[in-house]
Short mmCIF file of C-alpha atoms in Angstrom, two decimals:
data_model
loop_
_atom_site.label_atom_id
_atom_site.label_comp_id
_atom_site.label_asym_id
_atom_site.label_seq_id
_atom_site.Cartn_x
_atom_site.Cartn_y
_atom_site.Cartn_z
CA MET C 463 136.10 105.82 81.65
CA ASN C 464 132.64 106.04 80.01
CA ALA C 465 129.33 104.90 81.52
CA THR C 466 129.42 101.58 79.57
CA GLU C 467 132.80 100.64 80.83
CA SER C 468 131.80 101.53 84.41
CA ALA C 469 128.65 99.39 84.25
CA PHE C 470 130.57 96.37 82.74
CA ASN C 471 133.26 96.67 85.55
CA ALA C 472 130.44 96.86 88.19
CA ALA C 473 128.83 93.86 86.71
CA SER C 474 132.17 91.88 86.60
CA THR C 475 132.78 92.74 90.23
CA ALA C 476 129.35 91.71 91.32
CA ALA C 477 129.48 88.50 89.30
CA SER C 478 132.65 86.60 90.14
CA PRO C 479 134.32 84.47 87.41
CA SER C 480 133.51 81.33 89.30
CA ALA C 481 129.81 82.13 89.43
CA ILE C 482 129.54 83.07 85.65
CA ASN C 483 131.50 79.83 84.86
CA SER C 484 129.15 77.84 87.06
CA ALA C 485 125.98 79.20 85.25
CA ILE C 486 127.57 78.68 81.88
CA THR C 487 128.45 75.18 82.79
CA TYR C 488 124.91 74.56 84.12
CA VAL C 489 123.30 75.85 80.92
CA GLN C 490 125.81 73.83 78.77
CA GLY C 491 124.65 70.62 80.67
CA MET C 492 120.96 71.12 79.91
CA SER C 493 119.33 69.36 77.18
CA ALA C 494 117.37 71.06 74.41
CA VAL C 495 114.14 70.04 76.01
CA GLN C 496 115.19 71.55 79.29
CA ILE C 497 116.27 74.82 77.68
CA CYS C 498 112.81 74.93 75.83
CA ILE C 499 110.81 74.24 79.00
CA THR C 500 112.81 76.89 80.93
CA LEU C 501 112.25 79.47 78.16
CA LEU C 502 108.55 78.54 78.11
CA CYS C 503 108.35 79.01 81.84
CA VAL C 504 110.01 82.37 81.58
CA VAL C 505 107.63 83.57 78.80
CA LEU C 506 104.51 82.34 80.87
CA VAL C 507 105.65 84.11 83.98
CA TRP C 508 106.44 87.34 82.00
CA ASP C 509 103.06 87.10 80.40
CA GLN C 510 101.21 86.77 83.75
CA VAL C 511 103.34 89.48 85.47
CA SER C 512 102.77 91.85 82.44
CA TYR C 513 99.10 91.25 82.62
CA ILE C 514 98.86 91.79 86.41
CA GLN C 515 100.90 95.08 86.16
CA LYS C 516 98.70 96.41 83.30
CA LYS C 517 95.44 95.40 84.88
CA GLY C 518 95.95 97.24 88.18
CA SER C 519 92.72 97.77 90.10
CA ILE C 520 90.23 97.48 87.29
CA ALA C 521 87.78 94.64 86.81
CA GLY C 522 88.89 91.49 85.07
CA PRO C 523 90.31 88.04 85.64
CA ARG C 524 92.92 88.09 88.50
CA PHE C 525 95.27 85.96 86.23
CA LYS C 526 95.10 84.94 82.60
CA ILE C 527 93.28 81.63 82.86
CA TYR C 528 94.62 80.66 79.42
CA PRO C 529 98.24 81.86 79.38
CA ILE C 530 99.37 83.89 76.29
CA ILE C 531 96.21 83.36 74.19
CA GLY C 532 93.77 84.55 77.00
CA PRO C 533 90.08 84.20 76.02
CA PHE C 534 91.04 83.80 72.29
CA LEU C 535 88.57 80.94 71.70
CA GLU C 536 85.70 82.91 73.06
CA SER C 537 86.47 85.84 70.85
CA LEU C 538 86.21 83.67 67.77
CA ASP C 539 82.57 83.41 68.45
CA PRO C 540 81.63 86.72 70.27
CA LYS C 541 78.36 86.65 72.31
CA PHE C 542 76.48 89.72 73.38
CA GLU C 543 75.80 88.15 76.79
CA GLU C 544 79.52 88.07 77.41
CA TYR C 545 80.03 91.56 76.41
CA LYS C 546 77.20 92.76 78.63
CA ALA C 547 78.75 90.80 81.60
CA LYS C 548 82.03 92.64 80.93
CA TRP C 549 80.22 95.95 81.08
CA ASP C 550 78.38 95.03 84.23
CA SER C 551 81.53 93.99 85.91
CA GLY C 552 82.88 97.63 86.35
CA ALA C 553 83.39 101.07 84.81
CA LEU C 554 86.61 99.72 83.47
CA SER C 555 87.41 96.07 82.81
CA CYS C 556 90.13 94.32 80.79
CA VAL C 557 91.14 91.20 78.96
CA SER C 558 94.38 90.22 77.25
CA ILE C 559 94.56 88.21 74.02
CA PHE C 560 98.02 87.20 72.80
CA HIS C 561 100.03 90.42 72.77
CA LYS C 562 97.01 92.75 72.90
CA PHE C 563 95.95 94.19 76.35
CA VAL C 564 92.32 95.55 76.13
CA VAL C 565 90.67 97.93 78.45
CA ILE C 566 86.93 98.28 78.12
CA SER C 567 84.89 101.40 79.34
CA SER C 568 81.19 100.86 80.26
CA THR C 569 80.10 104.29 81.45
CA ARG C 570 78.97 107.28 79.52
CA ASP C 571 81.38 109.81 80.91
CA ILE C 572 84.54 107.69 80.60
CA SER C 573 83.44 106.61 76.99
CA ARG C 574 83.08 110.28 76.11
CA LYS C 575 86.45 111.12 77.53
CA ILE C 576 88.08 108.43 75.41
CA PHE C 577 86.31 109.56 72.33
CA GLN C 578 87.59 113.16 72.80
CA ALA C 579 91.06 112.41 74.06
CA THR C 580 92.86 112.82 70.76
CA LYS C 581 96.21 113.63 72.68
CA TYR C 582 96.19 110.11 74.07
CA VAL C 583 94.30 107.74 71.65
CA LYS C 584 93.57 107.25 68.05
CA PRO C 585 91.07 105.09 66.27
CA CYS C 586 92.20 101.62 65.29
CA VAL C 587 90.40 98.57 63.85
CA VAL C 588 92.47 95.44 63.81
CA ASP C 589 96.07 94.86 62.82
CA VAL C 590 95.18 93.71 59.33
CA ALA C 591 92.99 96.84 58.68
CA VAL C 592 95.94 98.84 57.47
CA LYS C 593 96.68 96.28 54.72
CA ILE C 594 93.13 95.94 53.57
CA LEU C 595 92.15 99.65 53.72
CA ARG C 596 95.58 100.73 52.60
CA PRO C 597 98.18 102.48 54.89
CA GLN C 598 97.69 105.98 53.43
CA ASN C 599 93.90 105.98 53.85
CA TRP C 600 92.65 109.11 55.54
CA VAL C 601 90.89 106.99 58.33
CA PHE C 602 94.44 106.28 59.80
CA LEU C 603 95.41 109.88 59.85
CA ASP C 604 95.77 111.68 63.32
CA GLY C 605 95.62 115.12 64.70
CA LYS C 606 95.75 118.10 62.26
CA ALA C 607 96.14 115.91 59.22
CA HIS C 608 92.92 114.21 60.00
CA THR C 609 91.09 117.29 60.87
CA ASP C 610 92.08 118.98 57.57
CA TYR C 611 91.09 115.91 55.57
CA ARG C 612 87.80 115.73 57.28
CA LYS C 613 87.09 119.33 56.46
CA SER C 614 87.36 118.48 52.75
CA LEU C 615 84.64 115.78 53.33
CA ASN C 616 82.22 117.70 55.48
CA GLY C 617 80.53 119.37 52.67
CA LEU C 618 79.46 115.99 51.22
CA PHE C 619 77.06 115.08 53.92
CA THR C 620 75.22 118.34 54.59
CA ARG C 621 71.44 118.18 54.31
CA THR C 622 71.67 120.20 51.13
CA ALA C 623 74.17 117.81 49.57
CA LEU C 624 72.23 114.82 50.64
CA ALA C 625 69.01 116.19 48.94
CA GLN C 626 70.90 115.95 45.62
CA TYR C 627 71.44 112.10 46.21
CA LEU C 628 67.85 111.29 47.15
CA PRO C 629 66.41 110.70 43.59
CA SER C 630 68.97 108.07 42.72
CA MET C 631 68.54 106.39 46.12
CA GLU C 632 64.73 106.31 45.67
CA ASP C 633 65.36 104.58 42.40
CA VAL C 634 67.21 101.75 44.25
CA ILE C 635 64.50 101.51 46.90
CA ASP C 636 61.92 101.09 44.09
CA LYS C 637 63.83 98.41 42.46
CA TYR C 638 64.43 96.49 45.68
CA MET C 639 60.68 96.65 46.81
CA GLU C 640 59.82 94.70 43.57
CA LYS C 641 62.76 92.40 44.17
CA PHE C 642 61.76 91.57 47.82
CA VAL C 643 58.15 90.88 46.66
CA ASP C 644 59.25 88.70 43.80
CA TYR C 645 61.78 86.89 46.14
CA SER C 646 58.92 86.19 48.60
CA LYS C 647 56.66 84.97 45.74
CA ASP C 648 59.45 82.68 44.55
CA HIS C 649 59.39 81.13 48.03
CA ASP C 650 55.51 80.75 48.10
CA TYR C 651 55.27 83.66 50.71
CA LYS C 652 56.93 81.29 53.28
CA PRO C 653 59.16 82.88 55.94
CA THR C 654 62.59 83.32 54.38
CA ILE C 655 65.86 84.52 55.83
CA TYR C 656 66.34 88.22 54.78
CA PHE C 657 69.63 88.90 56.49
CA HIS C 658 71.53 88.80 53.20
CA GLU C 659 68.90 90.77 51.29
CA MET C 660 69.10 93.67 53.83
CA ARG C 661 72.92 93.67 53.42
CA GLU C 662 72.42 93.82 49.62
CA ILE C 663 69.98 96.59 49.56
CA LEU C 664 72.03 98.79 51.88
CA CYS C 665 75.13 98.20 49.89
CA ALA C 666 73.36 99.11 46.70
CA LEU C 667 71.89 102.30 48.29
CA SER C 668 75.25 103.36 49.59
CA LEU C 669 77.09 102.58 46.30
CA ARG C 670 74.53 104.52 44.29
CA ALA C 671 74.64 107.52 46.77
CA PHE C 672 78.57 107.53 46.63
CA CYS C 673 79.15 106.80 42.99
CA GLY C 674 75.89 107.72 41.15
CA ASN C 675 75.32 106.14 37.84
CA TYR C 676 79.16 105.82 37.20
CA ILE C 677 78.97 102.35 38.80
CA THR C 678 77.09 99.67 36.92
CA GLU C 679 74.41 97.30 38.14
CA ASP C 680 76.77 94.35 37.67
CA GLN C 681 79.47 96.21 39.66
CA ILE C 682 77.04 96.94 42.51
CA ARG C 683 76.04 93.34 42.58
CA LYS C 684 79.56 92.13 42.74
CA VAL C 685 80.53 94.41 45.47
CA ALA C 686 77.38 93.74 47.47
CA ASP C 687 77.77 89.93 47.02
CA ASP C 688 81.53 89.94 48.25
CA TYR C 689 81.44 92.67 50.81
CA TYR C 690 80.88 90.26 53.70
CA LEU C 691 84.40 88.99 53.03
CA VAL C 692 85.74 92.34 54.10
CA THR C 693 83.69 92.22 57.18
CA ALA C 694 85.01 88.75 58.03
CA ALA C 695 88.63 89.82 57.39
CA LEU C 696 88.26 92.75 59.91
CA GLU C 697 86.83 90.71 62.75
CA LEU C 698 88.35 91.51 66.05
CA VAL C 699 90.40 88.34 66.15
CA ASN C 700 92.07 87.42 62.88
CA PHE C 701 95.55 86.39 61.93
CA PRO C 702 97.44 89.70 61.20
CA ILE C 703 99.40 88.36 58.27
CA ILE C 704 97.59 87.98 54.83
CA ILE C 705 98.02 84.37 53.88
CA PRO C 706 96.43 83.01 50.69
CA PHE C 707 92.98 81.59 50.92
CA THR C 708 92.40 82.88 54.45
CA LYS C 709 89.63 85.39 55.46
CA THR C 710 92.07 88.30 55.31
CA TRP C 711 93.22 87.34 51.88
CA TYR C 712 89.74 87.04 50.46
CA GLY C 713 88.87 90.44 52.28
CA LYS C 714 91.87 92.24 50.69
CA ARG C 715 91.00 90.93 47.25
CA THR C 716 87.48 92.22 47.59
CA ALA C 717 88.79 95.62 48.84
CA ASP C 718 91.16 95.91 45.97
CA MET C 719 88.46 95.05 43.49
CA ALA C 720 86.00 97.57 44.85
CA MET C 721 88.70 100.37 44.92
CA ARG C 722 89.58 99.82 41.31
CA ILE C 723 85.88 100.23 40.42
CA PHE C 724 85.83 103.55 42.50
CA GLU C 725 88.82 104.82 40.92
CA ASP C 726 87.24 104.55 37.46
CA CYS C 727 84.05 106.19 38.89
CA ALA C 728 86.15 109.08 40.36
CA GLN C 729 87.63 109.94 36.92
CA GLN C 730 84.05 109.83 35.36
CA ALA C 731 82.84 112.21 38.03
CA LYS C 732 85.75 114.60 37.35
CA ASP C 733 85.00 114.53 33.68
CA HIS C 734 81.25 115.13 34.35
CA ILE C 735 81.88 118.21 36.73
CA ALA C 736 84.49 119.61 34.30
CA LYS C 737 81.92 119.71 31.54
CA GLY C 738 79.57 121.71 33.84
CA GLY C 739 77.41 118.87 35.06
CA GLU C 740 75.50 119.10 38.35
CA PRO C 741 76.25 116.81 41.35
CA ILE C 742 74.03 113.83 41.88
CA CYS C 743 76.27 111.78 44.01
CA VAL C 744 79.00 112.02 46.67
CA MET C 745 81.79 111.84 44.04
CA ASP C 746 80.32 114.54 41.99
CA ALA C 747 79.87 116.68 45.04
CA TRP C 748 83.57 116.22 46.02
CA CYS C 749 84.73 117.00 42.52
CA LYS C 750 82.52 120.10 42.38
CA LEU C 751 84.14 121.31 45.68
CA MET C 752 87.59 120.93 44.24
CA HIS C 753 86.64 122.49 40.89
CA ASP C 754 84.98 125.56 42.57
CA ALA C 755 87.70 126.04 45.05
CA LYS C 756 90.19 126.69 42.31
CA ASN C 757 88.75 130.23 41.89
CA LYS C 758 88.76 131.04 45.64
CA ASN C 759 91.53 132.03 48.01
CA ASP C 760 90.08 131.60 51.50
CA GLU C 761 91.47 129.09 53.96
CA ASP C 762 88.82 126.37 53.35
CA SER C 763 89.11 126.71 49.63
CA ARG C 764 92.89 126.26 49.78
CA LEU C 765 92.18 123.12 51.69
CA LEU C 766 89.62 121.89 49.06
CA HIS C 767 91.67 123.24 46.18
CA ARG C 768 94.14 120.24 46.50
CA GLU C 769 93.48 117.90 43.62
CA PHE C 770 92.63 114.50 45.27
CA SER C 771 93.73 111.78 43.10
CA ASN C 772 91.32 109.01 41.86
CA LYS C 773 93.21 106.70 44.16
CA GLU C 774 92.66 108.91 47.16
CA ILE C 775 88.92 109.30 46.34
CA SER C 776 88.42 105.64 45.81
CA GLU C 777 90.16 104.81 49.21
CA ALA C 778 87.89 107.50 50.96
CA ILE C 779 84.78 106.05 49.26
CA PHE C 780 85.68 102.52 50.30
CA THR C 781 86.12 103.76 53.90
CA MET C 782 82.73 105.33 53.79
CA LEU C 783 81.30 102.00 52.60
CA PHE C 784 83.22 100.20 55.29
CA ALA C 785 81.85 102.65 57.91
CA SER C 786 78.25 102.39 56.72
CA GLN C 787 77.74 98.87 55.30
CA ASP C 788 77.57 96.77 58.46
CA ALA C 789 76.00 99.33 60.64
CA SER C 790 73.28 100.25 58.17
CA SER C 791 72.58 96.60 57.40
CA SER C 792 72.11 95.98 61.22
CA LEU C 793 69.76 98.94 61.43
CA ALA C 794 67.74 97.72 58.45
CA CYS C 795 67.34 94.23 59.94
CA TRP C 796 66.15 95.52 63.40
CA LEU C 797 63.95 98.33 61.88
CA PHE C 798 62.01 95.94 59.62
CA GLN C 799 61.58 93.33 62.29
CA ILE C 800 60.58 95.82 64.93
CA VAL C 801 57.99 97.64 62.88
CA ALA C 802 56.51 94.41 61.64
CA ASP C 803 56.11 93.15 65.22
CA ARG C 804 54.33 96.42 66.21
CA PRO C 805 51.27 96.90 63.82
CA ASP C 806 50.41 100.19 65.76
CA VAL C 807 53.82 101.63 64.92
CA LEU C 808 53.56 100.66 61.19
CA ALA C 809 50.01 102.14 61.09
CA LYS C 810 51.35 105.52 62.32
CA ILE C 811 54.20 105.56 59.96
CA ARG C 812 51.77 104.83 56.88
CA GLU C 813 49.53 107.62 58.16
CA GLU C 814 52.36 110.03 58.31
CA GLN C 815 53.70 109.05 54.88
CA LEU C 816 50.47 109.73 53.21
CA GLU C 817 50.20 113.09 55.05
CA VAL C 818 53.61 114.46 54.11
CA ARG C 819 52.98 113.46 50.45
CA GLY C 820 49.64 115.38 50.43
CA GLY C 821 47.68 112.17 49.92
CA ASP C 822 49.64 111.27 46.76
CA PRO C 823 51.62 108.10 47.55
CA ASN C 824 53.47 108.47 44.23
CA LYS C 825 55.03 111.79 45.00
CA ARG C 826 58.85 111.61 44.95
CA VAL C 827 60.51 111.91 48.17
CA ASP C 828 62.39 115.17 48.90
CA LEU C 829 64.17 116.78 51.84
CA ASP C 830 61.22 118.96 52.96
CA MET C 831 59.14 115.74 53.01
CA ILE C 832 61.65 114.06 55.13
CA ASN C 833 62.00 116.95 57.46
CA ASN C 834 58.18 116.55 58.34
CA MET C 835 58.40 112.78 59.04
CA THR C 836 58.42 113.46 62.76
CA TYR C 837 57.05 110.10 63.85
CA THR C 838 59.05 108.06 61.25
CA ASN C 839 62.23 109.78 62.55
CA MET C 840 61.40 108.94 66.13
CA VAL C 841 60.91 105.35 65.25
CA ILE C 842 64.34 105.20 63.51
CA LYS C 843 66.01 107.00 66.46
CA GLU C 844 64.47 104.71 68.94
CA THR C 845 65.68 101.72 66.88
CA LEU C 846 69.10 103.12 67.01
CA ARG C 847 68.87 103.40 70.81
CA TYR C 848 67.05 100.03 71.45
CA ARG C 849 69.53 98.05 69.16
CA PRO C 850 72.61 100.35 68.48
CA PRO C 851 74.37 98.75 65.56
CA VAL C 852 77.73 99.36 66.86
CA LEU C 853 78.52 98.21 70.42
CA MET C 854 82.17 99.41 70.76
CA VAL C 855 84.70 101.52 69.05
CA PRO C 856 88.42 100.43 69.31
CA TYR C 857 91.06 102.93 70.03
CA VAL C 858 94.87 102.43 70.54
CA VAL C 859 96.67 104.32 73.35
CA LYS C 860 99.38 106.55 71.99
CA GLN C 861 100.87 107.49 75.35
CA ASN C 862 100.07 106.41 78.87
CA PHE C 863 96.49 107.60 79.44
CA PRO C 864 95.11 108.62 82.84
CA VAL C 865 91.58 107.40 82.11
CA THR C 866 90.38 107.85 85.75
CA PRO C 867 92.18 109.17 88.86
CA ASN C 868 92.91 105.51 89.83
CA TYR C 869 93.85 104.08 86.50
CA THR C 870 96.12 104.86 83.72
CA ALA C 871 95.86 102.92 80.44
CA PRO C 872 99.33 101.87 79.26
CA LYS C 873 100.77 102.89 75.81
CA GLY C 874 99.96 100.35 73.17
CA ALA C 875 96.93 99.05 74.88
CA MET C 876 93.58 98.90 73.04
CA LEU C 877 91.00 101.20 74.78
CA ILE C 878 87.34 100.51 73.83
CA PRO C 879 84.48 102.89 74.81
CA THR C 880 81.14 101.17 74.66
CA LEU C 881 77.91 102.68 73.45
CA TYR C 882 75.15 100.20 74.61
CA PRO C 883 75.18 101.09 78.37
CA SER C 884 74.73 104.81 77.83
CA LEU C 885 71.81 104.15 75.50
CA HIS C 886 70.02 101.84 78.01
CA ASP C 887 70.57 104.14 81.09
CA PRO C 888 67.29 103.77 83.10
CA GLU C 889 67.89 107.32 84.57
CA VAL C 890 67.64 108.81 81.08
CA TYR C 891 65.44 106.30 79.21
CA GLU C 892 62.61 104.97 81.26
CA ASN C 893 61.99 101.31 80.76
CA PRO C 894 65.19 101.21 78.52
CA ASP C 895 64.53 97.69 77.33
CA ASP C 896 61.13 98.64 75.88
CA PHE C 897 60.70 100.08 72.29
CA ILE C 898 58.96 103.39 72.89
CA PRO C 899 59.32 105.89 69.77
CA GLU C 900 57.38 108.56 71.75
CA ARG C 901 60.20 109.06 74.29
CA TRP C 902 61.80 111.20 71.52
CA VAL C 903 59.08 113.85 71.41
CA GLU C 904 60.72 117.25 71.42
CA GLY C 905 61.67 118.45 74.90
CA SER C 906 61.44 115.06 76.59
CA LYS C 907 64.21 113.79 79.03
CA ALA C 908 65.55 111.45 76.21
CA SER C 909 65.67 114.20 73.60
CA GLU C 910 67.60 116.50 75.85
CA ALA C 911 70.09 113.99 77.07
CA LYS C 912 72.64 114.76 74.37
CA LYS C 913 75.59 113.25 76.28
CA ASN C 914 73.92 109.86 76.24
CA TRP C 915 73.34 109.79 72.59
CA LEU C 916 76.58 108.02 71.52
CA VAL C 917 75.14 106.07 68.63
CA PHE C 918 77.39 107.89 66.25
CA GLY C 919 80.30 108.61 68.74
CA CYS C 920 81.37 112.12 69.74
CA GLY C 921 84.47 114.30 69.40
CA PRO C 922 86.71 114.71 66.38
CA HIS C 923 85.87 111.34 65.01
CA VAL C 924 82.11 111.47 65.29
CA CYS C 925 80.51 109.74 62.42
CA LEU C 926 80.52 111.69 59.21
CA GLY C 927 77.32 110.13 57.91
CA GLN C 928 74.81 110.49 60.76
CA THR C 929 72.53 112.84 58.81
CA TYR C 930 72.81 110.54 55.70
CA VAL C 931 71.59 107.54 57.90
CA MET C 932 68.54 109.38 59.19
CA ILE C 933 67.54 110.68 55.74
CA LEU C 934 68.13 107.32 54.01
CA PHE C 935 66.18 105.30 56.50
CA ALA C 936 63.30 107.79 56.46
CA ALA C 937 63.00 107.42 52.77
CA LEU C 938 63.53 103.59 52.92
CA ILE C 939 60.98 102.59 55.62
CA GLY C 940 58.52 105.29 54.36
CA LYS C 941 58.27 103.81 50.82
CA PHE C 942 58.22 100.15 52.07
CA SER C 943 55.45 100.94 54.55
CA LEU C 944 53.26 102.43 51.82
CA PHE C 945 53.79 99.90 48.95
CA THR C 946 54.54 96.64 50.70
CA GLU C 947 53.12 94.52 53.55
CA TRP C 948 55.77 92.53 55.26
CA GLU C 949 55.34 89.92 57.96
CA HIS C 950 57.91 88.73 60.39
CA THR C 951 58.04 85.30 61.87
CA VAL C 952 58.91 85.52 65.51
CA THR C 953 61.33 82.83 66.95
CA PRO C 954 62.95 82.33 70.22
CA LEU C 955 66.09 83.84 68.70
CA SER C 956 64.43 86.98 67.09
CA GLU C 957 65.19 89.22 70.04
CA LYS C 958 68.62 87.53 70.72
CA ILE C 959 71.63 89.45 69.49
CA LYS C 960 74.16 88.01 67.04
CA VAL C 961 77.48 89.83 66.90
CA PHE C 962 79.00 89.98 63.36
CA ALA C 963 81.07 93.20 63.39
CA THR C 964 77.77 94.87 64.25
CA ILE C 965 74.60 93.28 65.82
CA PHE C 966 71.70 91.31 64.04
CA PRO C 967 68.83 89.27 65.21
CA LYS C 968 70.07 85.83 65.86
CA ASP C 969 67.67 83.96 63.64
CA ASP C 970 68.85 86.06 60.70
CA LEU C 971 65.36 87.73 60.13
CA LEU C 972 62.58 85.69 58.72
CA LEU C 973 60.34 87.85 56.58
CA THR C 974 57.95 87.64 53.69
CA PHE C 975 56.78 90.58 51.51
CA LYS C 976 53.65 91.34 49.49
CA LYS C 977 52.71 94.20 47.21
CA ARG C 978 50.25 96.63 48.79
CA ASP C 979 48.00 99.31 47.39
CA PRO C 980 49.09 102.51 49.51
CA LEU C 981 45.56 104.00 49.50
CA THR C 982 43.32 101.06 49.97
CA GLY C 983 45.75 98.66 51.77
CA LYS C 984 44.71 95.94 49.52
CA LEU C 985 47.30 93.17 48.93
CA SER C 986 48.14 91.63 45.59
CA GLU C 987 50.61 89.01 44.37
#
């Protein structure tokens, strides 16, 4: 007798025929409505019991106030204040929305542990992200496959490589300085919302850095105009199935359009390098690495020797755009607002910009110049600390993960390390809610607290483009400070935080720009 037969006989003995027949008769006597109500009650009870078991001892509602859906309606319009309340409630807290159980970490050490626990977790975005970014995209790789792929990309974002992209990025900055001045002039220099303009300039800068001159002005404008549809599609709460004319449908259409453009650019880059051309953008640099590695036989070269297809390159470039666009747009909004509201900070930036250029404001920016922008870089770093663009980074638990001695995150849960609390820790950053660039002077407590600096994450998935961000924004704010005068209109919502993938001023940034003589400071229209 096998195990199945033994179990069946045991069950038959335990449940007498009369009891089974009585149960069947009872169910048969129930109406369809009674059956539906019974099943609903079972589901509701199961949902609550499952939540309580997963929650354990960590902070969070004792029960799901709204069965099944949880705080779904709140998540449709996320508020920073609600996030902060969650962080303040405990080192670990939780919520449950539909089938997704979410654990949130609010301490530096636990967040760092999650970032580095590749055995237990892997990055995730939202359910629909795989469909929009494509399932084979490198961002979804894990373990050695991810590490090897990342090695092939590391050489694209060294300081030496980034120096090659600076000239084309400066051309974009020059163009948008004129555009912002003209835009303000067209609005009679009245305060105008610049949220969309900041998103556009950062998209244009990224696309020029990634694709060089292979991407046309019309294509840049199209991607920049439509990219917010991708952001909306990848919000934390969205329907996981792509249905026509929904956010996810529009987002996938935009992603597919952009990737087709990038595939064409990738082929042009390959042709350029094959003819002996020098790299001036990320695609060029990647193609050059592949081209040069063909004549080498060391381990790294064998990795780079693989001929990445145009499709693979396009997916990687789109992922870089996805990783940079919202975060860099957020930083731009806060940086221009903060500097405008602090004339003393702006004056010091201008003084330093003239100094590093040897008194010649028209000198083209280069890497040596940026390396000497000590104060400008402190302003950028303090902005990243004061208003970190990314608040949280979602991971999914691959296997039960003992996050603390008293709590194990269950397999399948979403585990989210937060960045904001560690960047506003009063023990490391005195007066953390004040904007103080000087706190980053070399040797200070802030500059030495490496573990708290989680703006770009840490561990195997640390942001690939962190050096790119610092160089780009030093060039951006440096040129704007010399050649334009911008005013920010302060409203009661200016310092309030709006969450749209990343964070932005809640009033959408009211600015106006005028042309400025970099030597005399004289303004002109």
